[in-house]
Short mmCIF file of C-alpha atoms and ligand atoms in Angstrom, two decimals:
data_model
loop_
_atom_site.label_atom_id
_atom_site.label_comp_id
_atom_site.label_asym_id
_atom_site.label_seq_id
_atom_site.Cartn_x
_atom_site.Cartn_y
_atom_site.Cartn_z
CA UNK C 1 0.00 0.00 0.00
CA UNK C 2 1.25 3.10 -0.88
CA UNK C 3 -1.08 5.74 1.51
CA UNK C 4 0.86 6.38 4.77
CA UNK C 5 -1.52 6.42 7.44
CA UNK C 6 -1.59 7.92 10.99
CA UNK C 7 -0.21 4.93 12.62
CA UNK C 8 -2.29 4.93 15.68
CA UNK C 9 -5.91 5.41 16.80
CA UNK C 10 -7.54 7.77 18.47
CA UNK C 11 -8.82 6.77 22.73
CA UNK C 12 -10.34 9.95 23.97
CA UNK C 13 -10.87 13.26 22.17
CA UNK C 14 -11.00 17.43 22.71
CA UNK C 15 -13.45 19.23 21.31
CA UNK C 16 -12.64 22.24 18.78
CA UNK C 17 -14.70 25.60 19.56
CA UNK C 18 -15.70 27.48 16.08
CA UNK C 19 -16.02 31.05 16.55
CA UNK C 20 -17.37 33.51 13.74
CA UNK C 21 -15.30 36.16 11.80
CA UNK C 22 -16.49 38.96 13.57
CA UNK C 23 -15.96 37.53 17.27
CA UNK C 24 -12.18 36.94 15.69
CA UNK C 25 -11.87 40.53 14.86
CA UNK C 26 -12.94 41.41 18.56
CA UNK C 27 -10.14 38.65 20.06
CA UNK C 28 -7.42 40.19 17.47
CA UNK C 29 -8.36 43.75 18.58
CA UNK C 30 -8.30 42.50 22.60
CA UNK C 31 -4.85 40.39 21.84
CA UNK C 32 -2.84 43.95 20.81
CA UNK C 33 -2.41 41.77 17.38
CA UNK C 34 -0.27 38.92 19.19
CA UNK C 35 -1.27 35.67 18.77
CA UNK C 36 0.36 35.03 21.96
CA UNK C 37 -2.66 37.17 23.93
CA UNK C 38 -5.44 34.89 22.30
CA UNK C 39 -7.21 31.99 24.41
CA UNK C 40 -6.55 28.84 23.34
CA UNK C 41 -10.35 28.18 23.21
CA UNK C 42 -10.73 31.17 20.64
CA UNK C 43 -8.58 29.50 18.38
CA UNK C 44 -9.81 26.13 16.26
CA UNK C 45 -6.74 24.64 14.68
CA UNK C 46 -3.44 25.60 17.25
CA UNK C 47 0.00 25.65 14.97
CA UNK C 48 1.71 27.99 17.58
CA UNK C 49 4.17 25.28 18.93
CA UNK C 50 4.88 21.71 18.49
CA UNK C 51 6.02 22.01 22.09
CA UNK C 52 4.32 20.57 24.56
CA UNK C 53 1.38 19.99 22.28
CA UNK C 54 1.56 16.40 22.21
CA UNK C 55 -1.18 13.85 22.17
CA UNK C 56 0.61 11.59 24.75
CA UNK C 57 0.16 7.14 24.09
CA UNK C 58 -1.64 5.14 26.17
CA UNK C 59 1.63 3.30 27.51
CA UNK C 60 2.73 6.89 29.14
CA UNK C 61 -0.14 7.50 30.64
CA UNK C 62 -0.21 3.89 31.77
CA UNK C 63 3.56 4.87 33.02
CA UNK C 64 2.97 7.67 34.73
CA UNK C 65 0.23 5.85 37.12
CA UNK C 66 3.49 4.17 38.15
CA UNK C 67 5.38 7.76 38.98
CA UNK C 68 7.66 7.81 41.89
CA UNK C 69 6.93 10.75 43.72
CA UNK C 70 9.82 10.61 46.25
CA UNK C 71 11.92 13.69 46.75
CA UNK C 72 15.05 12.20 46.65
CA UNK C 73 16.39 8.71 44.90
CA UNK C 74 12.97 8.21 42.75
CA UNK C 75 12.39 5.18 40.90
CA UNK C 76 11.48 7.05 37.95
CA UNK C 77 14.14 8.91 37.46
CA UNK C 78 16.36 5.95 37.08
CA UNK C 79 13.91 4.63 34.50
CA UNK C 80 14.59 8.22 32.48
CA UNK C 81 18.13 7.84 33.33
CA UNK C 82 18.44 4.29 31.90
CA UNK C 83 16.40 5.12 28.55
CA UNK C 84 18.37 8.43 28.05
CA UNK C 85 22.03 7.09 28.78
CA UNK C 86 21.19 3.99 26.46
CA UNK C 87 20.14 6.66 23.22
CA UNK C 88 22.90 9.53 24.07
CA UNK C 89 25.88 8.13 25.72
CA UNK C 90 26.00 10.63 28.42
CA UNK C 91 26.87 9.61 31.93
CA UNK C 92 24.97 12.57 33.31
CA UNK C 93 21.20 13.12 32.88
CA UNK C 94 20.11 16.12 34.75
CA UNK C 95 16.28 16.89 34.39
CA UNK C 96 14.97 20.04 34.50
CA UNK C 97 11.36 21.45 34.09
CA UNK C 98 11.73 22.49 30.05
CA UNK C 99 14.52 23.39 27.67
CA UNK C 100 15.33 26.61 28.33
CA UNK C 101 15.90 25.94 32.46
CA UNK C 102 18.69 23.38 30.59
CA UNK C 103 19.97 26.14 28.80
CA UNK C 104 19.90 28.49 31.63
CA UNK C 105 22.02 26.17 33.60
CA UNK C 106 24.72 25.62 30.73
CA UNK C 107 25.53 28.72 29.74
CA UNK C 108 25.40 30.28 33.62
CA UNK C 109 27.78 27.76 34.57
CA UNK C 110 30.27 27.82 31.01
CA UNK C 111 29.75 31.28 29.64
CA UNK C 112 31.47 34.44 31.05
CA UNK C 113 30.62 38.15 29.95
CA UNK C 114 32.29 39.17 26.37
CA UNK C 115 32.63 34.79 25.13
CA UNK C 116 30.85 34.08 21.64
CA UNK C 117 28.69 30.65 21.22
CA UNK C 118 28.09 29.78 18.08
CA UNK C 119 25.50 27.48 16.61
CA UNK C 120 23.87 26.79 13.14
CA UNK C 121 20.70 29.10 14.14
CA UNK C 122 20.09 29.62 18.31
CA UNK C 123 16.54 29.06 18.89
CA UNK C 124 15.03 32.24 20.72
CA UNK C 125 15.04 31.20 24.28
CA UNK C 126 19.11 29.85 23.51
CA UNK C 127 20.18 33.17 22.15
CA UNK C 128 18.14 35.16 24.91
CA UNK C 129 19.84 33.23 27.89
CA UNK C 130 23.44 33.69 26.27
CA UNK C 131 22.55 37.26 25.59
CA UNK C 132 21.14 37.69 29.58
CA UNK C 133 24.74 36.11 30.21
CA UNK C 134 26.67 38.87 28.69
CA UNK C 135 27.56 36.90 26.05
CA UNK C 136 27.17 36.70 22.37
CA UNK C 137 25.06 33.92 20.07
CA UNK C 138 26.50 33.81 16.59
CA UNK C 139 24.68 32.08 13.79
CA UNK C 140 26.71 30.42 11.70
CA UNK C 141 24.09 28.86 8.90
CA UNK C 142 25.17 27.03 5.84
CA UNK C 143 25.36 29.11 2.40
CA UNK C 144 22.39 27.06 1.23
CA UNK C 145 19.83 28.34 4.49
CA UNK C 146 20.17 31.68 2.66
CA UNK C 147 17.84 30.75 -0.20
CA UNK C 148 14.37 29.46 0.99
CA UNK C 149 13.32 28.29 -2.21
CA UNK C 150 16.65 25.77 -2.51
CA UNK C 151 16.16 22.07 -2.16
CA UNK C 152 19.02 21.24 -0.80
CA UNK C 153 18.66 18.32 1.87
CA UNK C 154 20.52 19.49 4.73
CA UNK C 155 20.14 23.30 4.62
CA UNK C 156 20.05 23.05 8.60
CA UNK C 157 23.82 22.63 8.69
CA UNK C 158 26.69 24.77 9.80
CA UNK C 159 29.15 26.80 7.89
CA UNK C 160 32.18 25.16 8.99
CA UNK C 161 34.59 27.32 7.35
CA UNK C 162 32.46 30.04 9.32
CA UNK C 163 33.17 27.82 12.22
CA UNK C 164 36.75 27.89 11.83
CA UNK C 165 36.99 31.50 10.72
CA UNK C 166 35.18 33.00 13.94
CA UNK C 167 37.62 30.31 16.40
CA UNK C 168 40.40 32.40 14.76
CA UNK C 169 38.97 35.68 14.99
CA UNK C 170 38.02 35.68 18.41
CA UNK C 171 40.14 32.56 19.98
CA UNK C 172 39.00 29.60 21.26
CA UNK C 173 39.63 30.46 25.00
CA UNK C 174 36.69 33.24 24.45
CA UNK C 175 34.14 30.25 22.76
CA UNK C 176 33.31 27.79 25.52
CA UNK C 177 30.72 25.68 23.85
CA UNK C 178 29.77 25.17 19.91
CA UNK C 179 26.39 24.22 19.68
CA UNK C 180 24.29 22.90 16.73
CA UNK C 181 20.63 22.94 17.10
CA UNK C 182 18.75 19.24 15.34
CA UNK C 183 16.38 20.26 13.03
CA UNK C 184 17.22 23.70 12.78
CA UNK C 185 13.97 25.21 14.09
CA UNK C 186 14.52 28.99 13.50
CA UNK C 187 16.50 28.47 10.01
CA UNK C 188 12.90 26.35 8.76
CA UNK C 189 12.81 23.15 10.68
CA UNK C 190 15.83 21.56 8.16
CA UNK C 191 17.69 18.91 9.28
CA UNK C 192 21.67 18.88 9.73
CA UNK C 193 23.59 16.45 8.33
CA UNK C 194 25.52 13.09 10.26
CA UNK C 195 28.28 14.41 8.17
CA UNK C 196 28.13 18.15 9.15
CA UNK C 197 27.58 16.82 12.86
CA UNK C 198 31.20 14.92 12.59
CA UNK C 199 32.58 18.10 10.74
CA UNK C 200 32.00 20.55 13.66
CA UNK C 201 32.99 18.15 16.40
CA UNK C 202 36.00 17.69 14.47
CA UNK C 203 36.90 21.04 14.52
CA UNK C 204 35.63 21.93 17.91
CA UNK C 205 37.85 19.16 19.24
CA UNK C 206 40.71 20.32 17.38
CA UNK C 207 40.60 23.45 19.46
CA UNK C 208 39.50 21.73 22.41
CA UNK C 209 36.14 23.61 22.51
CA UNK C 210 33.14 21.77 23.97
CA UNK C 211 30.46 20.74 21.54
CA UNK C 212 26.65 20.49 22.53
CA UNK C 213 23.69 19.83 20.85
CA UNK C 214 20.24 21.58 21.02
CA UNK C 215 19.01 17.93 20.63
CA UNK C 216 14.98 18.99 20.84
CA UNK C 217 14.30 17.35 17.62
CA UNK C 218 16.50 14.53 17.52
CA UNK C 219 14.62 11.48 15.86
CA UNK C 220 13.17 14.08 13.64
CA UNK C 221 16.62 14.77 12.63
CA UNK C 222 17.71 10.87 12.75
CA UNK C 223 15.10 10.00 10.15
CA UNK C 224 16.23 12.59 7.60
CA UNK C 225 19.70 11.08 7.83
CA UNK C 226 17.76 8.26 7.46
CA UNK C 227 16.15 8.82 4.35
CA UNK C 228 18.18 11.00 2.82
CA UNK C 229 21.95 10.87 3.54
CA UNK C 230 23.81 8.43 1.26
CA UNK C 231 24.17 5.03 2.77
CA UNK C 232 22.82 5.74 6.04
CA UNK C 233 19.04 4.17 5.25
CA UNK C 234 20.90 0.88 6.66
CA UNK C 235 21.02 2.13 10.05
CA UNK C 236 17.39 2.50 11.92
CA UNK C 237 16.48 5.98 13.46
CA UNK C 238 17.50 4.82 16.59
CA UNK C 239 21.01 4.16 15.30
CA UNK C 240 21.28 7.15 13.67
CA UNK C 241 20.48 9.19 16.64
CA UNK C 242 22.70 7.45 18.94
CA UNK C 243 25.58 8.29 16.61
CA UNK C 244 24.30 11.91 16.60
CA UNK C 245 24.69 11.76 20.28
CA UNK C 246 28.22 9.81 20.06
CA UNK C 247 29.77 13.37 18.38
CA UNK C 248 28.72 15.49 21.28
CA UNK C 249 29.87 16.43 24.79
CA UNK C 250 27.04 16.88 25.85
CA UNK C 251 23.30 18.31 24.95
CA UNK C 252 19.65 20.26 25.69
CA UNK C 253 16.65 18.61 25.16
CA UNK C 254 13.11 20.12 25.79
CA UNK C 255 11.01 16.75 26.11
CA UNK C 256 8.20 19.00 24.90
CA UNK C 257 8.96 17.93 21.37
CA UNK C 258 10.61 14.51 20.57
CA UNK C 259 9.82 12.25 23.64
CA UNK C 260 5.83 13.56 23.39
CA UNK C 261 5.77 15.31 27.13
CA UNK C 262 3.92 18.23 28.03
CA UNK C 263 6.73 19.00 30.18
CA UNK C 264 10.49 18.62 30.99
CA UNK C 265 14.04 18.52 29.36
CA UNK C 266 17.41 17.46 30.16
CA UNK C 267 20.91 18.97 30.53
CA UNK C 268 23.62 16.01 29.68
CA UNK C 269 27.00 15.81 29.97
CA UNK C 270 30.38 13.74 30.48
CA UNK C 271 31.64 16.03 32.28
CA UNK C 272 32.13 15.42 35.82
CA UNK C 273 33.17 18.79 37.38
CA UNK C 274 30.68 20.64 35.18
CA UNK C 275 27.99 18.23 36.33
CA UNK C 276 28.44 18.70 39.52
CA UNK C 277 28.80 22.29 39.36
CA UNK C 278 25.34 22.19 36.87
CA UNK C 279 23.39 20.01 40.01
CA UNK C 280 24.22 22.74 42.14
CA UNK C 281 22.68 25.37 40.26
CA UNK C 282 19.66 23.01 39.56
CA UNK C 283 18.74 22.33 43.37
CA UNK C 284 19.12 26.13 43.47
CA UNK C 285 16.04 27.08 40.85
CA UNK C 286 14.59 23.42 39.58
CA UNK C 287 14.83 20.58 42.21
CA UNK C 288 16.71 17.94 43.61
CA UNK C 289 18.70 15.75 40.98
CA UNK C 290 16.51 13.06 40.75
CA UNK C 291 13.62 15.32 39.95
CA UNK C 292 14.92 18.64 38.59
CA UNK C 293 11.87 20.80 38.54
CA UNK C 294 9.22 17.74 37.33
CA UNK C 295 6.91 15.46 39.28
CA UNK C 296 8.21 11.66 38.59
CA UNK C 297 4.94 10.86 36.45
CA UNK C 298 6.78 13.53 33.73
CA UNK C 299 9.87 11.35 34.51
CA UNK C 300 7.99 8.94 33.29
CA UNK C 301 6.17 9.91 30.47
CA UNK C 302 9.54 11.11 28.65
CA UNK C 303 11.11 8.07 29.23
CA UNK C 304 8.42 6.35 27.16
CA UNK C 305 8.42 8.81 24.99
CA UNK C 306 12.16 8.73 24.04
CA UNK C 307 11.33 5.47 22.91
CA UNK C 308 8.34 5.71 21.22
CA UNK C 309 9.62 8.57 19.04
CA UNK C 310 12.02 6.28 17.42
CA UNK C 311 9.52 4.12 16.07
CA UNK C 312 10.09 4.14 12.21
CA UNK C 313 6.54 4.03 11.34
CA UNK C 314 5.68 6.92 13.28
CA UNK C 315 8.80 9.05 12.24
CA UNK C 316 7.60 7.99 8.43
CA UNK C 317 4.27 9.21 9.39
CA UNK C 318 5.32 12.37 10.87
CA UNK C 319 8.08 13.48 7.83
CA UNK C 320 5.40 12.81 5.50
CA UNK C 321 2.56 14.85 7.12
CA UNK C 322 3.97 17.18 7.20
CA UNK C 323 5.61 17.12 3.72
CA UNK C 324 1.49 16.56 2.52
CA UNK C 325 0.67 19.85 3.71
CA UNK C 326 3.82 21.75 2.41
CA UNK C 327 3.61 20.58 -1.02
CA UNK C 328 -0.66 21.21 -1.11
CA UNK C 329 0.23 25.21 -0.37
CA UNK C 330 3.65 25.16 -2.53
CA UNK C 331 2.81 23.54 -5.60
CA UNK C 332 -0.17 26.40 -5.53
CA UNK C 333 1.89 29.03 -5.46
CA UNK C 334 2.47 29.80 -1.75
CA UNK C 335 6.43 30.15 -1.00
CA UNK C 336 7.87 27.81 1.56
CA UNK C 337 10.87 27.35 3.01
CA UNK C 338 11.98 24.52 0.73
CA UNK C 339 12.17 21.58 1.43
CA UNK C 340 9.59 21.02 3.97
CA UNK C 341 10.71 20.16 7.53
CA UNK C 342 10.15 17.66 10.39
CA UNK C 343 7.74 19.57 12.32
CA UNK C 344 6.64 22.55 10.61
CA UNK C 345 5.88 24.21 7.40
CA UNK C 346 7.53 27.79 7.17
CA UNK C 347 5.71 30.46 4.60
CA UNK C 348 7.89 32.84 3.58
CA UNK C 349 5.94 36.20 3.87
CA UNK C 350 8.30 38.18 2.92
CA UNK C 351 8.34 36.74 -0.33
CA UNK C 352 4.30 36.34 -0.14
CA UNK C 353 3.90 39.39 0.76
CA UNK C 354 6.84 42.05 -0.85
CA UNK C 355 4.66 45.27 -0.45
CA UNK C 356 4.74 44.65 3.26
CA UNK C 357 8.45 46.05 4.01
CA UNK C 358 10.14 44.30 7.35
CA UNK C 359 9.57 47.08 9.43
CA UNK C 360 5.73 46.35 9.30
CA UNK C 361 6.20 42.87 9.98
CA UNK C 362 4.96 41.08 7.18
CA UNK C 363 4.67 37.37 8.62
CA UNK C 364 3.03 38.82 11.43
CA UNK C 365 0.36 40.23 9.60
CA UNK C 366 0.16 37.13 7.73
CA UNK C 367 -0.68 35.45 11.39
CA UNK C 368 -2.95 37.74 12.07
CA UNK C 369 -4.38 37.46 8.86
CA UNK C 370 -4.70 33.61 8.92
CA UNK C 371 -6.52 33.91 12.02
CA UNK C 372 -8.72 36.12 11.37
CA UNK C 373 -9.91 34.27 8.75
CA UNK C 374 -9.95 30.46 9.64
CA UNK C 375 -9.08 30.28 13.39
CA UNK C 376 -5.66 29.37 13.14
CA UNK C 377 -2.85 29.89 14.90
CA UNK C 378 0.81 30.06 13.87
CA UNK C 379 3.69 32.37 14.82
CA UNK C 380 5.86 34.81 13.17
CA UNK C 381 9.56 33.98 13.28
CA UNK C 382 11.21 36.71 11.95
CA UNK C 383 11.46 40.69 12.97
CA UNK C 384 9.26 40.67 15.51
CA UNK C 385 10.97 37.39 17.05
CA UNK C 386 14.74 38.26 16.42
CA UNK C 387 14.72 41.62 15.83
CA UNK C 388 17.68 42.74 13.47
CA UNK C 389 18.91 39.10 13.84
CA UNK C 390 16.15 37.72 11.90
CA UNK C 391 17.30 36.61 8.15
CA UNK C 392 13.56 35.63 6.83
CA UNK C 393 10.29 36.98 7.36
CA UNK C 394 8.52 33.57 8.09
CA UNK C 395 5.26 32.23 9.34
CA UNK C 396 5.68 28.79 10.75
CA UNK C 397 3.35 26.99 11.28
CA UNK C 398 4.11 24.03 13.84
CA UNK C 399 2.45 20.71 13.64
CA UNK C 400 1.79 19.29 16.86
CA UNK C 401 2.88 15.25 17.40
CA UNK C 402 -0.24 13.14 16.81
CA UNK C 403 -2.62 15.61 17.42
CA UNK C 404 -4.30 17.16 13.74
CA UNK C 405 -5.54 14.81 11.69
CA UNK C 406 -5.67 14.47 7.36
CA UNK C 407 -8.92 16.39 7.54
CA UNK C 408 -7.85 19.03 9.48
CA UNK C 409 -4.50 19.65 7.53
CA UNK C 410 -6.91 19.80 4.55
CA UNK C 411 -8.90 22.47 6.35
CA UNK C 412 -5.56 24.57 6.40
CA UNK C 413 -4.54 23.69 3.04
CA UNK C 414 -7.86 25.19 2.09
CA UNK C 415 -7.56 28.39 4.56
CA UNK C 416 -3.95 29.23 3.33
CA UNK C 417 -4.69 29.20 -0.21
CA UNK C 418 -8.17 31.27 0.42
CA UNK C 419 -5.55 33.95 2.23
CA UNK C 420 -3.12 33.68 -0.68
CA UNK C 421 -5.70 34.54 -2.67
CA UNK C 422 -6.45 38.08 -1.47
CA UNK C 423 -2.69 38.84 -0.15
CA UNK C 424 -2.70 42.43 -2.21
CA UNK C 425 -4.95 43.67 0.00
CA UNK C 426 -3.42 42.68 3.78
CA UNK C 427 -1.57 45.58 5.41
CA UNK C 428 1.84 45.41 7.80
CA UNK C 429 1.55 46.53 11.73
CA UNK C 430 3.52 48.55 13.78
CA UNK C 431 4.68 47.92 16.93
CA UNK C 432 2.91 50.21 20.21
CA UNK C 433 4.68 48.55 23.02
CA UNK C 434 7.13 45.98 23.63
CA UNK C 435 9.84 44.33 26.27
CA UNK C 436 13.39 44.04 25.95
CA UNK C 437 13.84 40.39 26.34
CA UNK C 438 12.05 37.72 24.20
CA UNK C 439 9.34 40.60 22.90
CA UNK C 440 7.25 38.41 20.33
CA UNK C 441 5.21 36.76 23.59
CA UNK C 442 3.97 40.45 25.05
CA UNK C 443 4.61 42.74 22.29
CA UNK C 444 1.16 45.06 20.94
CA UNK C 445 0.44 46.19 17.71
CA UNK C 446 -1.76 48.36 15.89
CA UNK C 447 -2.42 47.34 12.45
CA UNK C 448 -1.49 50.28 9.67
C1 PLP V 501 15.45 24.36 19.07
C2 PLP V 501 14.87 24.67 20.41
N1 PLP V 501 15.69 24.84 21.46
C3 PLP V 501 15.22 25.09 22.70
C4 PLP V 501 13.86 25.21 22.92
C5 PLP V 501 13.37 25.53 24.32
O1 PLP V 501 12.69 24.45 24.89
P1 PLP V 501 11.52 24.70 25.97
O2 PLP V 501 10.38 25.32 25.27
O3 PLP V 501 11.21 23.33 26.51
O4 PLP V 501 12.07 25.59 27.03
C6 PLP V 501 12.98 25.07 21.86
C7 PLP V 501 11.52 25.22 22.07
O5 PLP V 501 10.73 25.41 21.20
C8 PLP V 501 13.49 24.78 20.57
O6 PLP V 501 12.70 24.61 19.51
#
């Protein structure tokens, strides 16, 4: 058979709340024009995040009846620990409450005012927490990332003559950590490479640099190596991934997105001293070491997860849903960042949209736009997200893990194209008030 099917069934549902085009206009108006402000209930199809937004499998919720809730030595924190040192090699699993408490940790405890980290792209929360360091987050994307309509395979690599350019420029002693972020979620969801992975550590080992990975979307990124990367479809997802994790000294991981959790993450590491060091800060702001900020039924529920998410028919599943809804909006005119990713599909609005200059935002119009006229919510990465670090004016639109079904990606397919449609006539915003730090969650707008 050639359909690929949602490789599961569905136990126990949510109901979706329609709401009319004129109660939409009210919620805009009420939200300052950020999606951010709405209520969940006011919105009918939810593409803000694929984090957190998982529909969780009846074996975690079957293992997190079993949850150890003890304070100190839990029982399911050894389960985590056993799952995640058999997929990443580390000797240290630290859990923390999400991703960014992970990051938080790392770079307090490696990074000192005026030092440079550089990555393929830093997700938001990443850059923000070096920048609140005093340090600097340097994107160093491959050539390729620069063109969104290029179908190369592994546009979410690094420029490793970058790499080796900035190590000279500013001296390793001033870069404490090279990261690489798998799939590249702010450069389009795009995978990175087995081959690019090997290429940085090489050089970060050369100059004795520490190399991390922002390892959210790991089996996302395993099963593009999978599929794509000559002579790796021999090796299973699981495979692949644990030779992602073999390259690294350590990682991140919000279990929001590949281990299906509504909660948690992990800080890893070989590293004795700097473990040690990192459970210090962690009993400090998350928890104990054997909980880290979570109650043990999340402990649980990741640990499934991590192995559930390596499942090959699911990972098929997931790469080609999401492909289904990229190529319905593409091949019809709607500009993408090419290829489609693992877990979203990013519009390029400033190509959509060109009479909508950056300054007026144009993918967050398109947002607001896309809401306002079929419920749905995505979020602007671009301008408003990154400020003058933003390279593309893009609307992703995140697909959240087991959750949507064919019918309702059709729904959007439908909406997007309706929007297209009419795009001469949407208008940019402008910005009223905003914060210094991370201003795309609490920013207003007035539309122009
Ligand atoms: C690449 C990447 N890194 C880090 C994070 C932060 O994780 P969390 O939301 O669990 O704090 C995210 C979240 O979306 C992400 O996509």
């Amino acid at each position: 058979m050639k359909t690929i099917i949602e490789p599961f069934r569905i136990k126990s549902v949510e109901p979706l709340r329609r709401t009319t085009p004129a109660e939409r206009e009210k919620y805009l108006k009420d939200a300052g024009y950020n999606l951010f402000e709405l209520h969940s209930s006011d919105i009918l199809i939810d593409l803000l995040t694929d984090s957190g937004t998982s529909a969780m499998s009846t074996a975690q919720w079957a293992a997190m009846m079993r949850g150890d809730e003890s304070y100190a030595g839990s029982e399911s924190f050894f389960r985590l620990k056993k799952v995640a040192e058999e997929l990443t090699g580390f000797r240290h699993v630290i859990p923390t409450h999400q991703g960014r408490a992970a990051e938080r940790i790392l770079f307090t405890v490696m990074c000192r005012e005026g030092d440079v980290v550089p990555s393929n792209t830093h997700f938001d929360t990443t850059r923000a927490n070096i920048e609140f360091r005093g340090s600097r987050a340097v994107d160093l994307p491959s050539p390729e990332a620069a063109d969104t309509q290029s179908r190369h395979r592994f546009k979410g690599n690094m420029d490793v003559d970058a790499l080796e350019k900035l190590i000279e420029r500013e001296g390793a002693a001033k870069i404490p950590l090279v990261m690489l972020t798998v799939t590249d979620n702010s450069g389009g969801g795009q995978p990175v490479s087995l081959e690019n992975i090997r290429a940085v550590h090489k050089v970060a080992s050369r100059h004795n640099i520490p190399f991390y990975l922002d390892a959210c979307r790991f089996a996302e990124n395993a099963y593009f190596i999978h599929q794509q990367e000559p002579g790796l479809d021999r090796l299973t997802p699981k495979q692949i991934a644990q030779a992602m994790f073999s390259y690294a000294d350590g990682c991140t991981f919000s279990a929001k997105k590949d281990a299906f959790a509504n909660i948690g993450g992990l800080l890893c590491t070989n590293d004795d001293r700097l473990a040690q060091q990192e459970r210090n800060l962690l009993i400090l702001t998350e928890g104990f070491p054997t909980y880290g900020g979570l109650a043990g039924r999340d402990l649980e529920a990741i640990a499934v997860g991590l192995e559930e998410v390596l499942d090959p028919d699911y990972l098929e599943y997931r790469i080609a849903s999401t492909r289904y809804l990229g190529r319905h909006i593409a091949d019809h005119g709607v500009p993408i960042v090419e290829p489609p990713g693992g877990h979203a599909i990013y519009i390029d609005a400033g190509r959509m949209l060109p009479h909508i200059p950056r300054h007026e935002f144009p993918a967050q119009a398109l947002a607001v736009e896309l809401y306002r006229h079929a419920g749905v919510r995505g979020v602007e990465i671009g301008s408003v997200m990154f400020g003058e670090h933003a390279r593309h004016e893009l609307l992703r639109l995140a697909i959240p893990r087991r959750v949507y079904t064919q019918s309702h990606i059709d729904y959007l397919v439908e909406a997007i194209l309706e929007v297209a449609e009419n795009k001469e006539k949407l208008r940019g915003l402008r910005i009223v008030s905003q914060p210094e730090f991370l201003r795309h969650f609490t920013a207003r707008f007035e539309p122009l």
